[in-house]
Amino acid sequence: SHPDFFLYFCFDAKNGEKVWGMDLDDDGPSSSVVEDGIVVFNTESCTIFACDQQTGEQLWSHYLGDPLMSTPTIANGLVYTAFPAYGAWSSVPNFGEITKGKFNPSHVLIALDLKTGVIKWEKWIDGDIIMAPVANEDKLHVVSFPGTYFVLDQQTGEFEKAERLRGTSAPVFSKNGMVISRRSDAIG
């Protein structure tokens, strides 16, 4: 028997030739996001990776927790993702600043510097993120699996809203506003 290993590849979009590949030692990579020549992706069992878009050289990584089910988001020089934080919830301050005890924290929303991986802020939320955080202007919008809609300041992580909307999708923005799908008890 041989140990499992997982490769992540970059291919040239025009001719399909392999540009680079890297051994992750981790499974289940998410979709990647790219900004400023840096590729970022989560792996299901625990780790967020950032690597050089041209060479595949790993720039930084963080073991976050198992499982990582959503795709990260990059905006304004920061990377946003969520991870489960079993047993350590008191280590992240300020969950109560807007939620006022209405939510049961289980996951942490984290912001990391895109170039260095340095943690900028961490905030408690009540579940994993549906799809990915959504950056719009200077705000970060997140819908959790329990259906809570959170709005935070991208740079500081300060909560501006935490509302039980029974959401079932990530928000989508257009010039006409925002759309979030919601659960309904109506039978029709």
XYZ file of N, CA and C in Angstrom, residues 43-152:
330
model
N -8.619 23.098 0.777
C -8.753 21.657 0.595
C -9.721 21.164 1.663
N -10.510 20.154 1.322
C -11.572 19.701 2.215
C -11.048 19.341 3.589
N -9.950 18.608 3.604
C -9.449 18.214 4.918
C -8.402 19.194 5.417
N -8.854 20.463 5.526
C -8.192 21.281 6.521
C -7.372 22.484 6.117
N -6.860 22.610 4.914
C -5.829 23.613 4.672
C -6.210 24.584 3.561
N -5.859 25.865 3.762
C -5.961 26.867 2.700
C -4.559 27.086 2.157
N -4.438 27.131 0.825
C -3.151 27.296 0.151
C -3.162 28.551 -0.701
N -2.013 29.223 -0.782
C -1.791 30.309 -1.724
C -0.504 30.002 -2.467
N -0.552 30.108 -3.796
C 0.642 29.829 -4.583
C 0.767 30.810 -5.739
N 1.971 30.909 -6.259
C 2.254 31.789 -7.377
C 1.550 31.273 -8.627
N 0.812 32.145 -9.305
C 0.045 31.745 -10.486
C 0.937 31.243 -11.621
N 2.117 31.790 -11.782
C 2.989 31.426 -12.892
C 3.791 30.157 -12.639
N 4.237 29.969 -11.395
C 5.168 28.872 -11.108
C 4.574 27.749 -10.259
N 3.483 28.037 -9.536
C 2.916 27.054 -8.615
C 3.637 27.002 -7.283
N 4.652 27.839 -7.087
C 5.377 27.859 -5.820
C 4.422 28.235 -4.693
N 4.435 27.429 -3.628
C 3.579 27.720 -2.482
C 4.103 28.951 -1.760
N 3.225 29.939 -1.565
C 3.600 31.178 -0.886
C 3.287 31.105 0.598
N 2.129 30.523 0.945
C 1.749 30.330 2.335
C 0.601 29.332 2.393
N 0.392 28.786 3.572
C -0.745 27.899 3.808
C -1.069 27.943 5.293
N -2.312 27.591 5.626
C -2.740 27.518 7.020
C -3.615 26.287 7.197
N -3.306 25.478 8.188
C -4.221 24.433 8.604
C -5.337 25.143 9.360
N -6.592 24.997 8.901
C -7.708 25.692 9.526
C -8.627 24.761 10.301
N -8.992 23.631 9.725
C -9.920 22.724 10.390
C -10.653 21.882 9.369
N -11.238 20.811 9.813
C -11.854 19.823 8.926
C -13.355 19.769 9.170
N -14.157 19.876 8.130
C -13.824 20.073 6.721
C -13.919 21.539 6.299
N -13.196 21.880 5.238
C -13.349 23.179 4.576
C -14.193 22.929 3.333
N -15.411 23.418 3.337
C -16.348 23.063 2.268
C -16.615 24.193 1.273
N -16.256 25.413 1.605
C -16.558 26.524 0.709
C -15.314 26.985 -0.038
N -15.546 27.787 -1.057
C -14.467 28.396 -1.826
C -14.095 29.717 -1.168
N -12.805 30.033 -1.073
C -12.435 31.331 -0.516
C -12.797 32.463 -1.481
N -12.707 33.683 -0.982
C -12.937 34.885 -1.779
C -11.760 35.817 -1.549
N -11.369 36.546 -2.602
C -10.310 37.548 -2.488
C -10.915 38.906 -2.834
N -10.622 39.908 -2.016
C -11.034 41.283 -2.322
C -10.131 42.251 -1.581
N -9.714 43.282 -2.276
C -8.951 44.367 -1.664
C -7.761 43.878 -0.838
N -7.043 42.877 -1.378
C -5.827 42.396 -0.734
C -6.030 41.432 0.412
N -7.287 41.005 0.641
C -7.559 40.044 1.707
C -8.230 38.799 1.152
N -7.987 37.672 1.821
C -8.608 36.384 1.495
C -9.581 36.062 2.618
N -10.792 35.656 2.258
C -11.822 35.333 3.243
C -12.261 33.888 3.077
N -12.384 33.178 4.192
C -12.911 31.825 4.172
C -13.436 31.507 5.572
N -14.091 30.349 5.706
C -14.617 29.936 7.009
C -14.134 28.533 7.320
N -14.069 28.226 8.624
C -13.644 26.898 9.048
C -14.338 26.535 10.356
N -14.525 25.215 10.605
C -15.133 24.789 11.869
C -14.145 24.976 13.009
N -14.664 25.358 14.161
C -13.782 25.637 15.296
C -14.300 24.945 16.533
N -14.365 23.646 16.497
C -14.900 22.871 17.603
C -14.062 23.040 18.851
N -14.721 23.396 19.952
C -14.071 23.426 21.244
C -13.229 24.641 21.542
N -13.084 25.562 20.584
C -12.215 26.711 20.839
C -12.954 28.029 20.662
N -14.271 28.006 20.693
C -15.018 29.206 20.310
C -14.736 30.419 21.157
N -14.370 30.261 22.425
C -14.128 31.428 23.260
C -12.850 32.170 22.871
N -12.012 31.578 22.020
C -10.771 32.239 21.637
C -10.986 33.337 20.602
N -12.162 33.379 19.986
C -12.437 34.421 19.004
C -13.368 35.434 19.648
N -12.899 36.658 19.834
C -13.705 37.650 20.554
C -14.849 38.201 19.719
N -15.770 38.854 20.397
C -16.771 39.716 19.798
C -17.891 39.022 19.047
N -18.131 37.720 19.291
C -19.277 37.108 18.627
C -20.561 37.798 19.059
N -20.631 38.199 20.314
C -21.852 38.784 20.839
C -22.085 40.230 20.464
N -21.125 40.864 19.781
C -21.260 42.292 19.541
C -22.477 42.649 18.706
N -22.915 41.772 17.824
C -24.120 42.059 17.054
C -25.147 40.948 17.204
N -24.699 39.762 17.526
C -25.617 38.629 17.579
C -26.374 38.561 18.888
N -25.853 39.189 19.929
C -26.520 39.284 21.230
C -27.086 37.953 21.717
N -26.302 36.882 21.551
C -26.698 35.583 22.074
C -27.741 34.841 21.261
N -28.122 35.369 20.091
C -29.178 34.743 19.287
C -28.672 33.574 18.449
N -27.379 33.446 18.281
C -26.825 32.445 17.387
C -25.884 31.522 18.134
N -25.788 30.294 17.666
C -24.904 29.314 18.258
C -23.633 29.241 17.403
N -22.527 29.828 17.856
C -21.322 29.866 17.022
C -20.699 28.487 16.853
N -20.314 28.173 15.619
C -19.662 26.895 15.353
C -18.509 27.018 14.362
N -18.480 28.107 13.614
C -17.459 28.308 12.590
C -16.839 29.690 12.752
N -15.653 29.822 12.192
C -14.953 31.093 12.231
C -14.785 31.602 10.809
N -15.136 32.860 10.603
C -14.874 33.556 9.352
C -13.550 34.273 9.550
N -12.621 34.056 8.636
C -11.267 34.584 8.801
C -10.880 35.413 7.592
N -10.091 36.461 7.845
C -9.507 37.286 6.790
C -7.990 37.189 6.911
N -7.341 36.890 5.784
C -5.883 36.741 5.745
C -5.319 37.667 4.675
N -4.143 38.188 4.915
C -3.474 39.010 3.919
C -3.136 38.144 2.705
N -3.514 38.598 1.509
C -3.309 37.811 0.294
C -1.847 37.482 0.057
N -0.959 38.420 0.239
C 0.452 38.202 -0.097
C 1.220 37.427 0.968
N 0.861 37.601 2.242
C 1.661 37.010 3.320
C 0.961 35.893 4.092
N -0.371 35.844 4.029
C -1.118 34.869 4.814
C -1.311 35.276 6.263
N -0.863 36.469 6.642
C -1.026 36.947 8.017
C -2.517 37.125 8.316
N -2.939 36.641 9.480
C -4.343 36.747 9.879
C -4.633 38.202 10.252
N -5.665 38.768 9.610
C -6.069 40.150 9.881
C -7.193 40.207 10.903
N -8.168 39.297 10.801
C -9.238 39.219 11.790
C -9.939 37.867 11.696
N -10.631 37.514 12.790
C -11.433 36.290 12.873
C -12.734 36.644 13.579
N -13.850 36.129 13.068
C -15.155 36.374 13.685
C -15.961 35.082 13.697
N -16.723 34.885 14.762
C -17.597 33.726 14.886
C -18.833 33.893 14.031
N -19.239 32.812 13.383
C -20.530 32.743 12.699
C -21.192 31.429 13.087
N -22.440 31.266 12.724
C -23.233 30.142 13.233
C -23.238 28.905 12.346
N -22.352 28.812 11.380
C -22.277 27.626 10.529
C -21.326 27.873 9.380
N -21.136 26.837 8.570
C -20.281 26.983 7.402
C -20.940 27.924 6.406
N -20.159 28.410 5.456
C -20.631 29.357 4.449
C -21.215 28.602 3.267
N -22.336 29.090 2.773
C -22.897 28.554 1.538
C -22.077 29.114 0.378
N -21.493 28.249 -0.407
C -20.683 28.537 -1.593
C -19.394 29.295 -1.271
N -19.481 30.608 -1.057
C -18.294 31.442 -0.813
C -18.743 32.767 -0.233
N -17.861 33.450 0.507
C -18.178 34.817 0.909
C -18.300 35.680 -0.354
N -19.104 36.718 -0.293
C -19.284 37.602 -1.441
C -18.821 39.002 -1.052
N -17.848 39.528 -1.790
C -17.344 40.872 -1.560
C -18.076 41.829 -2.492
N -18.612 42.886 -1.913
C -19.284 43.912 -2.699
C -18.932 45.261 -2.100
N -18.291 46.098 -2.907
C -17.761 47.375 -2.446
C -16.849 47.111 -1.254
N -17.104 47.704 -0.093
C -16.210 47.484 1.051
C -16.804 46.542 2.089
N -17.850 45.815 1.708
C -18.541 44.904 2.621
C -18.302 43.443 2.209
N -18.399 42.557 3.196
C -18.342 41.124 2.961
C -19.699 40.562 3.358
N -20.325 39.822 2.446
C -21.657 39.259 2.655
C -21.529 37.747 2.712
N -22.127 37.154 3.743
C -22.017 35.722 3.961
C -23.387 35.179 4.337
N -23.755 34.044 3.745
C -24.944 33.311 4.187
C -24.445 31.977 4.725
N -24.839 31.662 5.952
C -24.412 30.420 6.599
C -25.426 29.311 6.324
N -25.003 28.071 6.532
C -25.913 26.939 6.330
C -27.172 27.025 7.185
N -27.120 27.555 8.418
C -28.367 27.737 9.163
C -29.273 28.817 8.563
N -28.783 29.541 7.544
C -29.611 30.528 6.861
C -29.427 31.954 7.328
N -28.412 32.221 8.131
C -28.178 33.567 8.640
C -27.396 34.381 7.610
N -27.828 35.622 7.444
C -27.169 36.553 6.528
C -26.332 37.521 7.361
N -25.011 37.500 7.131
C -24.077 38.367 7.834
C -23.499 39.390 6.862
N -23.332 40.621 7.329
C -22.636 41.659 6.584
C -21.539 42.189 7.501
N -20.304 42.210 6.989
C -19.157 42.668 7.768
C -18.346 43.673 6.960
